[in-house]
Amino acid sequence: MTRPRELFVPARISHVETYDPGEVRKVAFTLPETFEVDGRPVPIRDRMHPGSAFLVKPFGVRTQKYRRRMYTRSNCSDESPRVLETIINDTHKEKADTSPWWQTDDLVQRSRTGGSVDVCVNYDETRSELVVYQNTQTVDPTTLVLEADHEWRSMRIVAVALSTGITPFLAYVRYMKSRAFGGTADGHFSLIVSVKKPRQLMEHQALLDLSQEFPQHFSYHPVLTREWPEDWAHGKGRIVRVLTDEGQETRVNLAPLIALEPNLSQCHVRFCGNALAKDQLVLGLEQAQLAPLSFRCETW
Ligand SMILES: Cc1cc2nc3c(=O)[nH]c(=O)nc-3n(C[C@H](O)[C@H](O)[C@H](O)COP(=O)(O)OP(=O)(O)OC[C@H]3O[C@@H](n4cnc5c(N)ncnc54)[C@H](O)[C@@H]3O)c2cc1C
């Protein structure tokens, strides 16, 4: 089978919102309705699944080159076709390249002056259309693509998101909301979001409102790990606590997580965040002899 022809289309930087200066930003790119290929305008179709990632070329501040990077989409193709939204953090890693660029004034300046970022699309010559690239459509333990409608409607899902790991689950929430969270089906989606400080909370009020609008289908548990206001009524401190004595085996205390979701073994657990935290969660589940109905995760 021949691989589809890959093209990069300039998408206008249509939204930049800073949650925590220098640390976390929401960005959105708007693709045109058509793009010229071989001298002809070809329509751009957006069929991305909730939980999948798109591919763009941000600027690398370390390498001084445009690089290829993937970002999980936080909105939905059916509600916002060709508007790709995501949330990006500075990794602060020694070799960090593009992640600090997203936090710069350069990005804001580009968005104010109609600037664009190149977004990957695949050219389907037989159907004469360009299709927004998505990294995967496969539902398996190493992806977070949402299950089919007839499945998630009756699943009890607990999603644990660390910082920008909320992106796939924001897409879930928006997708599920547009389908009334499955209506009369008995599914439930519980979103646990852990960030360091209040200003890093993403879509906080909208998620609180939604949990009140659909209490039978959706709950939201924001957790602050480093700073919280005096009147903070939600979780405080790490939800997965690692206890290591010198020379002893690592013990993981999941009590704060279990306090939020007592029936983990009756739920489908999803995780998005860093690899170390994922390993700690998996170890904690093993040590507590809690086997969720299924476990799927992505780490970046
Ligand atoms: C499916 C997926 C979804 C993601 N979603 C998000 C999201 O929603 N939000 C978010 O903030 N981040 C997301 N990420 C992470 C994001 O793509 C970047 O990796 C991250 O922002 C760090 O980028 P960076 O350029 O600073 O550093 P890195 O990507 O860690 O790169 C650091 C250095 O490693 C080199 N390098 C990177 N990749 C390779 C490679 N494959 N081979 C060789 N060298 C390499 C680079 O050239 C650079 O010098 C996602 C990643 C994946 C895979």
Short mmCIF file of C-alpha atoms and ligand atoms in Angstrom, two decimals:
data_model
loop_
_atom_site.label_atom_id
_atom_site.label_comp_id
_atom_site.label_asym_id
_atom_site.label_seq_id
_atom_site.Cartn_x
_atom_site.Cartn_y
_atom_site.Cartn_z
CA MET A 1 0.00 0.00 0.00
CA THR A 2 1.38 3.42 -0.88
CA ARG A 3 1.74 5.92 1.93
CA PRO A 4 -0.48 8.99 1.60
CA ARG A 5 1.31 12.09 0.41
CA GLU A 6 2.19 14.26 3.40
CA LEU A 7 1.83 18.02 3.09
CA PHE A 8 2.22 20.86 5.57
CA VAL A 9 -0.42 23.58 5.37
CA PRO A 10 -0.02 26.99 7.07
CA ALA A 11 -2.65 27.31 9.83
CA ARG A 12 -3.30 30.73 11.35
CA ILE A 13 -2.40 31.02 15.05
CA SER A 14 -5.95 31.98 16.01
CA HIS A 15 -5.77 31.83 19.80
CA VAL A 16 -3.08 32.11 22.46
CA GLU A 17 -4.04 32.00 26.12
CA THR A 18 -1.47 31.99 28.89
CA TYR A 19 -2.37 30.04 32.02
CA ASP A 20 0.98 30.36 33.75
CA PRO A 21 3.51 32.77 32.16
CA GLY A 22 6.56 30.97 30.81
CA GLU A 23 5.05 27.59 31.76
CA VAL A 24 1.68 26.67 30.24
CA ARG A 25 -0.30 28.01 27.30
CA LYS A 26 -3.36 27.08 25.32
CA VAL A 27 -2.99 27.63 21.57
CA ALA A 28 -5.27 27.11 18.60
CA PHE A 29 -4.55 27.00 14.88
CA THR A 30 -7.14 27.48 12.15
CA LEU A 31 -6.65 25.66 8.87
CA PRO A 32 -8.09 27.11 5.65
CA GLU A 33 -11.08 25.39 4.00
CA THR A 34 -9.00 24.55 0.94
CA PHE A 35 -5.34 24.39 0.01
CA GLU A 36 -3.84 24.43 -3.44
CA VAL A 37 -2.26 21.15 -4.60
CA ASP A 38 -0.78 20.83 -8.10
CA GLY A 39 -2.50 24.09 -9.08
CA ARG A 40 -6.00 23.06 -7.87
CA PRO A 41 -7.83 23.99 -4.65
CA VAL A 42 -8.40 20.83 -2.57
CA PRO A 43 -10.78 20.78 0.45
CA ILE A 44 -9.33 20.08 3.91
CA ARG A 45 -11.29 17.51 5.95
CA ASP A 46 -10.96 17.18 9.70
CA ARG A 47 -11.90 13.75 11.10
CA MET A 48 -9.64 13.61 14.15
CA HIS A 49 -10.80 11.29 16.94
CA PRO A 50 -10.98 12.48 20.56
CA GLY A 51 -7.67 11.60 22.23
CA SER A 52 -5.51 11.75 19.10
CA ALA A 53 -2.67 14.15 18.33
CA PHE A 54 -1.89 16.37 15.34
CA LEU A 55 1.54 17.14 13.91
CA VAL A 56 2.93 20.66 13.48
CA LYS A 57 6.24 22.41 12.93
CA PRO A 58 7.01 24.75 15.84
CA PHE A 59 10.28 26.64 16.13
CA GLY A 60 13.08 25.17 18.22
CA VAL A 61 14.78 27.85 20.33
CA ARG A 62 17.79 25.60 20.99
CA THR A 63 18.34 24.26 17.47
CA GLN A 64 17.07 27.45 15.72
CA LYS A 65 15.12 25.25 13.29
CA TYR A 66 11.49 24.33 12.70
CA ARG A 67 10.91 20.84 14.15
CA ARG A 68 8.15 18.22 13.86
CA ARG A 69 6.21 17.81 17.09
CA MET A 70 2.90 16.19 18.05
CA TYR A 71 0.28 17.72 20.34
CA THR A 72 -2.86 16.08 21.60
CA ARG A 73 -5.94 17.94 20.52
CA SER A 74 -8.09 19.35 23.33
CA ASN A 75 -11.16 20.23 21.25
CA CYS A 76 -13.24 18.15 18.82
CA SER A 77 -13.33 17.90 15.05
CA ASP A 78 -17.13 17.73 14.87
CA GLU A 79 -17.64 20.89 16.97
CA SER A 80 -14.67 22.90 15.71
CA PRO A 81 -13.62 21.53 12.33
CA ARG A 82 -10.16 22.69 11.20
CA VAL A 83 -9.56 24.56 14.48
CA LEU A 84 -6.88 22.59 16.30
CA GLU A 85 -6.56 23.46 19.98
CA THR A 86 -4.00 22.13 22.43
CA ILE A 87 -2.25 23.01 25.70
CA ILE A 88 1.55 23.05 25.85
CA ASN A 89 3.99 23.27 28.74
CA ASP A 90 7.69 24.12 28.86
CA THR A 91 9.39 20.84 29.77
CA HIS A 92 12.44 22.62 31.26
CA LYS A 93 14.51 19.65 30.13
CA GLU A 94 18.16 20.24 29.33
CA LYS A 95 17.54 19.62 25.62
CA ALA A 96 14.14 21.34 25.50
CA ASP A 97 13.77 22.88 22.06
CA THR A 98 10.26 23.75 20.91
CA SER A 99 8.42 23.60 24.25
CA PRO A 100 9.97 26.91 25.51
CA TRP A 101 9.17 28.60 22.17
CA TRP A 102 5.43 28.15 22.72
CA GLN A 103 5.75 30.29 25.85
CA THR A 104 7.59 33.20 24.16
CA ASP A 105 6.47 36.70 23.11
CA ASP A 106 7.43 35.68 19.57
CA LEU A 107 4.37 33.41 19.44
CA VAL A 108 2.06 36.18 20.72
CA GLN A 109 3.52 38.59 18.18
CA ARG A 110 2.98 36.11 15.36
CA SER A 111 -0.62 35.52 16.42
CA ARG A 112 -1.29 39.28 16.46
CA THR A 113 0.10 39.74 12.97
CA GLY A 114 -1.75 36.85 11.30
CA GLY A 115 1.18 34.45 11.63
CA SER A 116 0.85 30.73 11.04
CA VAL A 117 2.28 27.36 12.00
CA ASP A 118 2.57 24.49 9.51
CA VAL A 119 0.13 21.63 10.19
CA CYS A 120 0.44 18.17 8.64
CA VAL A 121 -2.32 16.86 6.33
CA ASN A 122 -2.46 13.77 4.13
CA TYR A 123 -3.44 14.08 0.48
CA ASP A 124 -5.98 11.46 -0.56
CA GLU A 125 -5.79 11.68 -4.34
CA THR A 126 -8.60 9.18 -4.97
CA ARG A 127 -11.10 11.26 -2.98
CA SER A 128 -9.46 14.53 -3.91
CA GLU A 129 -9.22 15.74 -0.32
CA LEU A 130 -6.66 16.71 2.29
CA VAL A 131 -7.21 15.01 5.65
CA VAL A 132 -5.82 16.42 8.91
CA TYR A 133 -3.13 13.99 10.11
CA GLN A 134 -3.84 12.18 13.39
CA ASN A 135 -1.17 10.10 15.11
CA THR A 136 -3.44 7.11 15.68
CA GLN A 137 -7.01 5.85 15.50
CA THR A 138 -6.25 2.65 17.36
CA VAL A 139 -7.78 1.91 20.75
CA ASP A 140 -5.05 0.06 22.64
CA PRO A 141 -3.21 0.29 25.98
CA THR A 142 -0.62 2.75 24.63
CA THR A 143 -3.05 5.27 23.15
CA LEU A 144 -5.83 7.41 24.54
CA VAL A 145 -8.12 7.45 21.52
CA LEU A 146 -11.63 7.30 22.97
CA GLU A 147 -13.57 4.06 22.60
CA ALA A 148 -16.47 3.91 20.10
CA ASP A 149 -19.73 5.62 21.12
CA HIS A 150 -21.53 2.36 21.87
CA GLU A 151 -18.71 1.44 24.29
CA TRP A 152 -17.87 4.59 26.30
CA ARG A 153 -21.55 5.33 26.92
CA SER A 154 -21.72 2.43 29.36
CA MET A 155 -18.15 2.54 30.74
CA ARG A 156 -17.08 3.93 34.11
CA ILE A 157 -13.88 5.78 33.23
CA VAL A 158 -11.49 7.41 35.72
CA ALA A 159 -8.95 9.65 33.99
CA VAL A 160 -5.87 10.89 35.82
CA ALA A 161 -4.27 13.92 34.15
CA LEU A 162 -1.04 15.55 35.23
CA SER A 163 -0.76 19.15 34.03
CA THR A 164 -1.09 19.33 30.20
CA GLY A 165 -2.00 15.64 30.32
CA ILE A 166 -5.52 17.03 30.53
CA THR A 167 -5.58 17.61 26.74
CA PRO A 168 -6.96 14.22 25.59
CA PHE A 169 -9.53 14.26 28.37
CA LEU A 170 -10.74 17.77 27.50
CA ALA A 171 -11.45 16.39 24.04
CA TYR A 172 -13.34 13.47 25.65
CA VAL A 173 -15.41 15.82 27.82
CA ARG A 174 -16.33 18.05 24.89
CA TYR A 175 -17.18 15.08 22.70
CA MET A 176 -19.23 13.39 25.43
CA LYS A 177 -21.02 16.62 26.30
CA SER A 178 -22.11 17.08 22.69
CA ARG A 179 -23.71 13.62 23.04
CA ALA A 180 -25.30 14.42 26.44
CA PHE A 181 -22.73 12.09 28.09
CA GLY A 182 -24.49 9.08 26.63
CA GLY A 183 -28.01 10.12 27.71
CA THR A 184 -29.73 7.33 29.59
CA ALA A 185 -26.78 4.90 29.46
CA ASP A 186 -25.11 4.21 32.81
CA GLY A 187 -21.58 5.34 31.94
CA HIS A 188 -19.61 7.82 34.03
CA PHE A 189 -16.50 9.88 33.37
CA SER A 190 -14.44 11.06 36.30
CA LEU A 191 -11.62 13.52 35.62
CA ILE A 192 -8.84 13.96 38.19
CA VAL A 193 -6.47 16.79 37.31
CA SER A 194 -3.30 17.47 39.25
CA VAL A 195 -1.38 20.74 38.80
CA LYS A 196 1.07 22.65 40.97
CA LYS A 197 -0.79 25.91 41.53
CA PRO A 198 -4.18 27.55 40.93
CA ARG A 199 -3.21 29.45 37.80
CA GLN A 200 -2.23 26.18 36.11
CA LEU A 201 -5.80 24.87 36.35
CA MET A 202 -7.16 24.57 32.81
CA GLU A 203 -10.84 25.11 31.92
CA HIS A 204 -11.47 24.92 35.67
CA GLN A 205 -14.78 26.80 35.91
CA ALA A 206 -16.19 25.17 32.76
CA LEU A 207 -15.41 21.72 34.19
CA LEU A 208 -16.96 22.57 37.56
CA ASP A 209 -20.09 23.84 35.78
CA LEU A 210 -20.29 20.70 33.68
CA SER A 211 -20.01 18.45 36.72
CA GLN A 212 -23.03 20.26 38.15
CA GLU A 213 -24.96 20.06 34.91
CA PHE A 214 -24.35 16.31 34.44
CA PRO A 215 -23.73 14.97 37.98
CA GLN A 216 -24.89 11.48 37.07
CA HIS A 217 -22.36 11.21 34.22
CA PHE A 218 -19.41 13.49 34.96
CA SER A 219 -17.31 14.40 37.98
CA TYR A 220 -14.28 16.68 38.19
CA HIS A 221 -11.61 16.54 40.90
CA PRO A 222 -9.00 19.30 40.64
CA VAL A 223 -5.94 18.78 42.85
CA LEU A 224 -3.26 21.37 43.72
CA THR A 225 0.10 19.97 44.76
CA ARG A 226 2.21 23.00 45.80
CA GLU A 227 0.05 26.07 46.47
CA TRP A 228 -3.61 26.47 47.23
CA PRO A 229 -5.81 29.27 48.48
CA GLU A 230 -7.10 29.10 52.05
CA ASP A 231 -10.65 28.39 50.92
CA TRP A 232 -9.63 25.64 48.42
CA ALA A 233 -12.31 22.96 48.77
CA HIS A 234 -10.71 20.32 46.55
CA GLY A 235 -7.67 18.02 46.64
CA LYS A 236 -4.32 19.13 48.08
CA GLY A 237 -0.92 17.43 47.69
CA ARG A 238 0.16 14.56 45.48
CA ILE A 239 -2.50 11.96 44.66
CA VAL A 240 0.17 9.28 44.23
CA ARG A 241 2.71 9.38 47.07
CA VAL A 242 6.03 7.56 46.88
CA LEU A 243 7.65 6.39 50.10
CA THR A 244 11.25 5.22 49.84
CA ASP A 245 13.43 4.23 52.76
CA GLU A 246 17.07 3.77 51.95
CA GLY A 247 17.66 0.20 50.80
CA GLN A 248 13.97 -0.65 51.12
CA GLU A 249 11.57 -1.34 48.28
CA THR A 250 9.60 1.61 46.94
CA ARG A 251 6.12 1.81 48.43
CA VAL A 252 3.43 3.82 46.71
CA ASN A 253 0.57 5.24 48.71
CA LEU A 254 -2.56 5.63 46.60
CA ALA A 255 -4.80 6.67 49.51
CA PRO A 256 -5.38 10.24 48.21
CA LEU A 257 -6.40 8.87 44.80
CA ILE A 258 -8.61 6.20 46.33
CA ALA A 259 -10.25 8.87 48.51
CA LEU A 260 -11.33 10.58 45.28
CA GLU A 261 -12.33 7.36 43.48
CA PRO A 262 -12.90 4.46 45.89
CA ASN A 263 -13.93 1.91 43.25
CA LEU A 264 -10.89 1.86 40.99
CA SER A 265 -11.19 -1.89 40.41
CA GLN A 266 -14.68 -1.33 38.97
CA CYS A 267 -13.41 1.35 36.59
CA HIS A 268 -11.47 1.76 33.38
CA VAL A 269 -8.43 3.81 34.39
CA ARG A 270 -6.75 6.23 31.99
CA PHE A 271 -3.57 8.22 32.59
CA CYS A 272 -1.80 11.05 30.78
CA GLY A 273 1.36 12.65 32.14
CA ASN A 274 5.03 11.85 32.59
CA ALA A 275 6.47 8.33 32.43
CA LEU A 276 7.77 8.30 36.02
CA ALA A 277 4.36 9.17 37.46
CA LYS A 278 2.74 6.51 35.27
CA ASP A 279 5.15 3.86 36.59
CA GLN A 280 4.40 4.95 40.16
CA LEU A 281 0.65 4.72 39.57
CA VAL A 282 0.99 1.24 38.05
CA LEU A 283 3.18 0.10 40.97
CA GLY A 284 0.72 1.58 43.47
CA LEU A 285 -2.19 -0.27 41.87
CA GLU A 286 -0.21 -3.53 42.00
CA GLN A 287 0.80 -3.03 45.63
CA ALA A 288 -2.78 -2.19 46.62
CA GLN A 289 -3.94 -5.25 44.62
CA LEU A 290 -6.27 -3.06 42.62
CA ALA A 291 -6.80 -4.29 39.08
CA PRO A 292 -8.87 -1.80 37.06
CA LEU A 293 -11.17 -3.18 34.36
CA SER A 294 -8.65 -1.76 31.88
CA PHE A 295 -5.67 0.59 31.96
CA ARG A 296 -4.60 2.80 29.06
CA CYS A 297 -2.08 5.62 29.12
CA GLU A 298 0.08 8.02 27.18
CA THR A 299 3.29 9.56 28.42
CA TRP A 300 5.25 12.27 26.58
C1 LIG B 1 1.40 11.76 20.82
C2 LIG B 1 2.01 12.95 21.52
C3 LIG B 1 1.17 13.93 22.03
C4 LIG B 1 1.71 15.03 22.71
N1 LIG B 1 0.87 15.98 23.21
C5 LIG B 1 1.38 17.04 23.88
C6 LIG B 1 0.50 18.04 24.42
O1 LIG B 1 -0.73 17.99 24.27
N2 LIG B 1 1.06 19.06 25.12
C7 LIG B 1 2.43 19.15 25.31
O2 LIG B 1 2.88 20.10 25.97
N3 LIG B 1 3.27 18.23 24.78
C8 LIG B 1 2.78 17.19 24.08
N4 LIG B 1 3.63 16.26 23.55
C9 LIG B 1 5.08 16.45 23.70
C10 LIG B 1 5.61 17.40 22.59
O3 LIG B 1 5.44 16.81 21.30
C11 LIG B 1 7.10 17.69 22.75
O4 LIG B 1 7.83 16.49 22.75
C12 LIG B 1 7.40 18.45 24.04
O5 LIG B 1 6.69 19.69 24.03
C13 LIG B 1 8.90 18.72 24.16
O6 LIG B 1 9.34 19.34 22.99
P1 LIG B 1 10.82 19.91 22.86
O7 LIG B 1 11.03 20.23 21.42
O8 LIG B 1 11.07 21.03 23.83
O9 LIG B 1 11.75 18.75 23.35
P2 LIG B 1 11.85 17.25 22.85
O10 LIG B 1 10.75 16.90 21.92
O11 LIG B 1 12.03 16.41 24.07
O12 LIG B 1 13.18 17.31 22.06
C14 LIG B 1 14.39 17.53 22.79
C15 LIG B 1 15.55 17.15 21.92
O13 LIG B 1 15.42 15.82 21.47
C16 LIG B 1 15.45 15.78 20.05
N5 LIG B 1 14.43 14.84 19.60
C17 LIG B 1 13.10 14.91 19.81
N6 LIG B 1 12.46 13.88 19.26
C18 LIG B 1 13.43 13.13 18.69
C19 LIG B 1 13.42 11.93 17.97
N7 LIG B 1 12.27 11.28 17.71
N8 LIG B 1 14.60 11.45 17.53
C20 LIG B 1 15.74 12.09 17.79
N9 LIG B 1 15.82 13.22 18.47
C21 LIG B 1 14.69 13.74 18.91
C22 LIG B 1 15.10 17.18 19.61
O14 LIG B 1 15.69 17.51 18.39
C23 LIG B 1 15.63 18.04 20.70
O15 LIG B 1 16.97 18.35 20.48
C24 LIG B 1 3.11 15.15 22.87
C25 LIG B 1 3.95 14.17 22.34
C26 LIG B 1 3.42 13.09 21.68
C27 LIG B 1 4.35 12.04 21.12
#
